[in-house]
Amino acid sequence: MPSSTAGQINGEWIEVQRGDTLGKLANRANVPLERLERFNPGTNAQRLNVGQRLLIPTQQERAPSGGPYRYQIRPGDTYSSIARHFGTTSGRIQSANPGTSPTALRVGQIVSVPLSGSGTTNRSTASSNQTSQPAPAPSASLPASARRWPWPLEDYRIVRRFGADSRGTLQPMLLATQAGAKAQAVAPGEVRFADGMRQLGDVVIVHHADNLQTVYALCERILVSVGQQVSTGDALCDVGQSSASQRYDLLFDLRQGGKPIDPRQVLK
């Protein structure tokens, strides 16, 4: 990334370049490191990925340790995109801003972003686990086709990040959503599996170009069949409700040649 003054990057989304650290970026933006970390929840300060997007806060924004955030609307923002970044849901943001229409957001407008208590805990756990998990395939090794894929749900929050659990077992990403949500294909491909699996409910597996596979599990009803060609955004299954948590959760896994990949390296 070419050198920039603090005024040029404050308030902007930036992409991590080789050699960047949160400390260096905080110095360039002239913001405290803790403030930068709070505006990028779930970010592992010890291992930034090249191409990872980070938010540089403005002076008008606030990030108290317990929330809610004061967030300044940027071009292209929606409640869903804001919710994804802060690990909450668009419904919670809408409830916290009753006088604001989600379809008429204005650039520069300040909105309140409440955090989910469970989301905060899970983000902290995921960050500590990442230090001991096997490193996912670096983004530089991924094929050019695996860039900036959309997320498999319109409205979601991450309740478990890709990483190792306390026993060192690698766990796929888990996304919580709303009743009636449908998992969507994140890239064009062919359905290679559409059936039930023990402990995973109904499962859809899609094969993509460059030996990439995506897995959508914990489904309640499958909407595609084996051999079907799907496009980005096509509905694959209805997300099921967990009897244990009462949440509507989607287990999402991304692999290349069978090797797990951190989805955050590919999804935009």
XYZ file of C-alpha atoms in Angstrom:
268
model
C 0.000 0.000 0.000
C 1.456 3.397 -0.884
C 2.158 5.674 2.021
C -0.761 7.899 2.988
C -1.364 10.611 5.543
C -3.756 10.043 8.418
C -6.285 12.356 6.768
C -6.317 10.201 3.647
C -7.066 6.905 5.364
C -9.175 7.979 8.364
C -12.738 6.872 7.869
C -11.793 4.566 5.002
C -11.866 0.830 4.422
C -8.328 -0.283 3.588
C -6.879 -3.558 2.378
C -3.978 -5.050 4.309
C -0.746 -5.126 2.315
C 2.313 -7.292 2.884
C 4.207 -6.069 5.946
C 1.233 -4.244 7.491
C 0.492 -4.638 11.208
C -2.301 -3.136 13.284
C 0.314 -1.091 15.126
C 1.685 0.400 11.904
C -1.793 1.155 10.602
C -2.785 2.763 13.913
C 0.293 4.989 13.737
C -0.435 6.003 10.133
C -4.041 6.839 10.995
C -3.016 8.545 14.249
C -5.542 6.518 16.262
C -4.871 4.435 19.395
C -4.236 0.772 18.676
C -7.027 -0.271 21.074
C -9.488 1.938 19.180
C -8.493 0.364 15.855
C -8.910 -3.118 17.363
C -12.366 -2.304 18.712
C -13.548 -1.121 15.303
C -12.383 -4.389 13.756
C -13.778 -7.038 16.140
C -12.517 -10.569 15.638
C -9.321 -9.431 13.914
C -6.255 -11.391 14.984
C -3.634 -8.695 15.544
C -0.873 -11.320 15.377
C -1.846 -12.568 11.927
C -3.314 -10.166 9.406
C -4.056 -11.574 5.959
C -2.972 -9.782 2.799
C -6.132 -8.364 1.213
C -8.064 -8.373 4.509
C -10.298 -5.302 4.854
C -9.993 -3.122 7.952
C -12.048 -0.125 9.025
C -10.218 3.056 10.046
C -12.607 4.972 12.364
C -13.422 8.668 12.163
C -13.392 11.068 15.111
C -17.202 11.034 15.180
C -17.360 7.276 15.797
C -17.286 5.614 19.197
C -16.518 2.037 20.272
C -17.058 1.577 24.035
C -15.918 -1.784 25.322
C -19.467 -3.004 25.927
C -21.128 -1.269 23.006
C -23.198 0.032 21.414
C -21.011 1.465 18.674
C -21.594 4.872 17.106
C -20.948 4.145 13.435
C -20.762 6.652 10.575
C -22.441 5.556 7.350
C -20.117 5.145 4.359
C -20.937 4.822 0.631
C -22.510 1.441 -0.125
C -23.331 0.624 3.506
C -26.419 -1.401 4.408
C -27.547 -2.621 7.806
C -26.582 -6.145 6.724
C -23.025 -5.183 5.753
C -22.559 -3.220 8.988
C -23.939 -6.139 11.012
C -21.505 -8.563 9.373
C -18.515 -6.438 10.311
C -19.539 -5.955 13.943
C -20.845 -9.480 14.548
C -24.491 -8.568 15.119
C -27.686 -8.643 13.019
C -29.424 -6.067 10.844
C -32.574 -6.545 12.928
C -30.758 -5.436 16.095
C -29.386 -2.367 14.312
C -32.829 -1.460 12.981
C -34.345 -1.819 16.470
C -31.645 0.479 17.888
C -32.401 3.169 15.283
C -36.222 3.308 15.165
C -36.366 6.681 13.428
C -33.975 5.701 10.639
C -35.107 3.974 7.450
C -32.675 1.202 6.440
C -33.421 1.965 2.778
C -32.583 5.667 3.094
C -29.203 5.732 4.844
C -27.188 8.901 4.250
C -23.405 9.012 3.945
C -22.027 10.620 7.114
C -25.089 9.713 9.194
C -24.360 8.277 12.663
C -26.213 5.105 13.682
C -26.117 3.019 16.829
C -24.798 -0.538 16.434
C -25.670 -2.757 19.427
C -23.539 -5.825 19.961
C -24.671 -9.344 20.705
C -23.358 -10.562 24.069
C -22.773 -14.072 22.738
C -21.044 -12.680 19.682
C -18.549 -10.794 21.823
C -17.683 -13.921 23.777
C -17.280 -16.017 20.669
C -15.064 -13.473 18.977
C -12.749 -13.415 21.997
C -12.631 -17.208 22.116
C -11.944 -17.464 18.413
C -9.067 -14.997 18.640
C -7.369 -16.945 21.432
C -7.876 -20.241 19.601
C -6.318 -18.932 16.422
C -2.898 -18.811 18.021
C -2.791 -22.596 18.318
C -4.673 -23.729 15.221
C -2.949 -24.962 12.062
C -2.473 -22.006 9.766
C -5.045 -21.901 6.959
C -3.843 -21.759 3.382
C -2.445 -18.243 2.809
C -4.441 -16.087 0.420
C -1.505 -15.886 -1.971
C -1.821 -19.654 -2.600
C -5.510 -19.500 -3.481
C -6.566 -19.476 -7.145
C -7.614 -16.203 -8.729
C -11.208 -17.454 -8.903
C -11.422 -17.497 -5.084
C -11.650 -13.760 -4.529
C -14.392 -11.663 -2.920
C -17.142 -14.277 -2.978
C -20.376 -13.180 -1.261
C -21.372 -14.665 2.082
C -23.843 -17.578 1.998
C -26.526 -15.683 3.959
C -28.102 -12.258 3.496
C -28.369 -11.581 7.232
C -26.127 -13.304 9.732
C -23.608 -13.030 12.529
C -20.587 -15.230 13.098
C -21.071 -17.284 16.273
C -18.038 -19.515 15.695
C -15.090 -18.617 13.519
C -13.049 -21.117 11.551
C -10.354 -22.422 13.891
C -9.304 -24.980 16.458
C -11.361 -25.682 19.564
C -9.913 -26.207 23.060
C -8.918 -29.763 22.111
C -7.126 -28.640 18.969
C -9.829 -29.933 16.607
C -10.336 -27.712 13.568
C -13.921 -26.413 13.495
C -15.721 -24.920 10.491
C -17.440 -21.552 10.634
C -20.917 -21.308 12.161
C -23.308 -18.505 11.172
C -26.506 -17.575 13.024
C -29.388 -16.124 11.029
C -33.155 -15.572 11.116
C -36.076 -17.969 10.720
C -36.859 -18.557 7.051
C -33.305 -17.837 5.858
C -31.954 -19.725 2.852
C -28.303 -20.599 2.301
C -27.068 -19.314 -1.055
C -24.312 -20.522 -3.337
C -21.237 -18.315 -2.938
C -19.937 -19.089 -6.439
C -21.027 -20.940 -9.604
C -20.603 -24.700 -9.483
C -22.140 -28.155 -9.538
C -24.020 -29.786 -6.665
C -22.119 -32.996 -5.829
C -23.933 -33.915 -2.601
C -27.447 -33.133 -1.368
C -28.524 -35.452 1.443
C -28.450 -35.987 5.183
C -25.339 -36.590 7.274
C -25.143 -37.809 10.839
C -24.939 -34.863 13.287
C -24.951 -32.364 10.399
C -28.574 -32.553 9.308
C -29.202 -31.980 5.624
C -26.034 -31.039 3.767
C -25.302 -29.523 0.351
C -21.808 -29.688 -1.159
C -20.992 -27.650 -4.261
C -17.859 -28.111 -6.375
C -16.415 -25.016 -8.031
C -13.597 -24.245 -10.464
C -9.978 -24.798 -9.375
C -10.842 -27.786 -7.150
C -12.723 -25.650 -4.611
C -15.665 -26.992 -2.611
C -18.209 -25.305 -0.347
C -20.264 -27.125 2.285
C -23.607 -25.913 3.669
C -24.785 -27.987 6.662
C -27.440 -27.994 9.409
C -30.064 -27.396 6.737
C -33.729 -28.141 7.321
C -34.774 -28.623 3.682
C -32.617 -29.092 0.588
C -33.668 -27.074 -2.471
C -31.272 -28.505 -5.093
C -30.357 -31.925 -6.455
C -27.106 -33.730 -7.247
C -25.736 -32.774 -10.651
C -27.534 -29.440 -10.725
C -25.557 -26.425 -11.938
C -25.954 -23.431 -9.635
C -25.056 -19.759 -9.973
C -23.884 -17.310 -7.332
C -26.818 -16.425 -5.103
C -28.952 -19.479 -5.919
C -30.852 -20.847 -2.908
C -29.461 -24.227 -1.813
C -31.366 -25.043 1.377
C -33.537 -23.695 4.179
C -31.493 -23.093 7.326
C -32.588 -25.306 10.225
C -33.154 -24.468 13.880
C -30.875 -25.967 16.527
C -32.785 -27.813 19.249
C -29.962 -27.015 21.693
C -29.541 -23.275 21.120
C -32.908 -22.530 19.459
C -30.924 -20.492 16.918
C -31.096 -20.841 13.161
C -27.505 -21.832 12.364
C -25.679 -22.611 9.143
C -22.406 -24.505 9.224
C -20.289 -23.250 6.321
C -17.046 -24.873 5.196
C -14.667 -24.000 2.374
C -12.064 -26.412 1.022
C -9.525 -26.716 -1.775
C -8.788 -30.292 -2.754
C -10.282 -31.358 0.575
C -8.036 -29.067 2.633
C -9.935 -26.625 4.910
C -9.535 -22.918 4.185
C -10.507 -20.010 6.413
C -13.592 -18.600 4.603
C -12.655 -15.061 5.649
C -9.801 -15.200 3.129
C -12.283 -15.572 0.289
C -15.631 -14.061 1.323
C -16.006 -10.301 0.991
